[in-house]
Amino acid sequence: MLYQTLLSILISFMIGFFIGKAKGKKEGVRQSMLITPLLVRKKSLEEGECLICNNKLKNLFLSKKEKKN
């Protein structure tokens, strides 16, 4: 009786662990898909060129007066 109880508790914990691990992986993939475009944009702005098309970004942070001069 004791061994059956311990075995059922162990199996329950194992099932919970694997279900939680699968859900965690799905959530991690979802979060990475949401943040990737932001990271690409940040890196493009830091380097001064588009990482997708390799165009140079000029006068990006200048005011309207500075752009006219």
Tab-separated table of C-alpha atoms in Angstrom:
chain	number	residue	atom	x	y	z
A	1	MET	CA	0.000	0.000	0.000
A	2	LEU	CA	2.775	2.448	0.914
A	3	TYR	CA	4.718	1.661	-2.243
A	4	GLN	CA	1.642	2.191	-4.414
A	5	THR	CA	1.014	5.573	-2.807
A	6	LEU	CA	4.630	6.657	-3.247
A	7	LEU	CA	4.655	5.419	-6.834
A	8	SER	CA	1.452	7.279	-7.681
A	9	ILE	CA	2.836	10.480	-6.115
A	10	LEU	CA	6.067	10.116	-8.094
A	11	ILE	CA	4.183	9.516	-11.343
A	12	SER	CA	1.956	12.539	-10.647
A	13	PHE	CA	4.980	14.766	-10.115
A	14	MET	CA	6.624	13.474	-13.279
A	15	ILE	CA	3.516	14.102	-15.359
A	16	GLY	CA	3.207	17.622	-13.925
A	17	PHE	CA	6.867	18.293	-14.593
A	18	PHE	CA	6.680	17.280	-18.254
A	19	ILE	CA	3.436	19.176	-18.869
A	20	GLY	CA	4.938	22.297	-17.275
A	21	LYS	CA	8.114	21.923	-19.294
A	22	ALA	CA	6.152	21.683	-22.567
A	23	LYS	CA	4.042	24.737	-21.684
A	24	GLY	CA	7.183	26.675	-20.727
A	25	LYS	CA	8.811	25.936	-24.080
A	26	LYS	CA	5.705	27.078	-25.961
A	27	GLU	CA	5.562	30.283	-23.920
A	28	GLY	CA	9.263	30.944	-24.494
A	29	VAL	CA	8.897	30.526	-28.257
A	30	ARG	CA	5.890	32.862	-28.256
A	31	GLN	CA	7.745	35.526	-26.293
A	32	SER	CA	10.806	35.302	-28.517
A	33	MET	CA	8.634	35.737	-31.613
A	34	LEU	CA	7.145	38.890	-30.087
A	35	ILE	CA	10.455	40.474	-29.078
A	36	THR	CA	12.565	39.634	-32.153
A	37	PRO	CA	11.252	42.507	-34.339
A	38	LEU	CA	12.017	44.961	-31.540
A	39	LEU	CA	15.575	43.668	-31.212
A	40	VAL	CA	16.128	43.927	-34.981
A	41	ARG	CA	14.875	47.521	-34.970
A	42	LYS	CA	17.060	48.404	-31.971
A	43	LYS	CA	20.173	46.949	-33.586
A	44	SER	CA	19.407	48.742	-36.863
A	45	LEU	CA	19.103	52.073	-35.080
A	46	GLU	CA	22.300	51.499	-33.092
A	47	GLU	CA	24.347	50.556	-36.167
A	48	GLY	CA	22.838	53.211	-38.421
A	49	GLU	CA	21.807	50.863	-41.213
A	50	CYS	CA	18.899	48.567	-41.944
A	51	LEU	CA	19.735	44.941	-41.207
A	52	ILE	CA	17.204	43.760	-43.788
A	53	CYS	CA	17.996	45.885	-46.851
A	54	ASN	CA	21.407	47.391	-45.824
A	55	ASN	CA	20.312	50.998	-46.484
A	56	LYS	CA	22.147	53.612	-44.451
A	57	LEU	CA	20.027	55.622	-42.019
A	58	LYS	CA	20.988	59.296	-42.149
A	59	ASN	CA	19.647	62.272	-40.198
A	60	LEU	CA	17.478	59.983	-38.133
A	61	PHE	CA	17.545	61.931	-34.877
A	62	LEU	CA	17.964	65.479	-36.167
A	63	SER	CA	15.403	68.189	-35.510
A	64	LYS	CA	13.559	69.851	-38.408
A	65	LYS	CA	15.913	72.851	-38.259
A	66	GLU	CA	19.030	70.701	-38.409
A	67	LYS	CA	17.660	68.687	-41.344
A	68	LYS	CA	17.089	71.884	-43.374
A	69	ASN	CA	20.666	73.105	-42.884
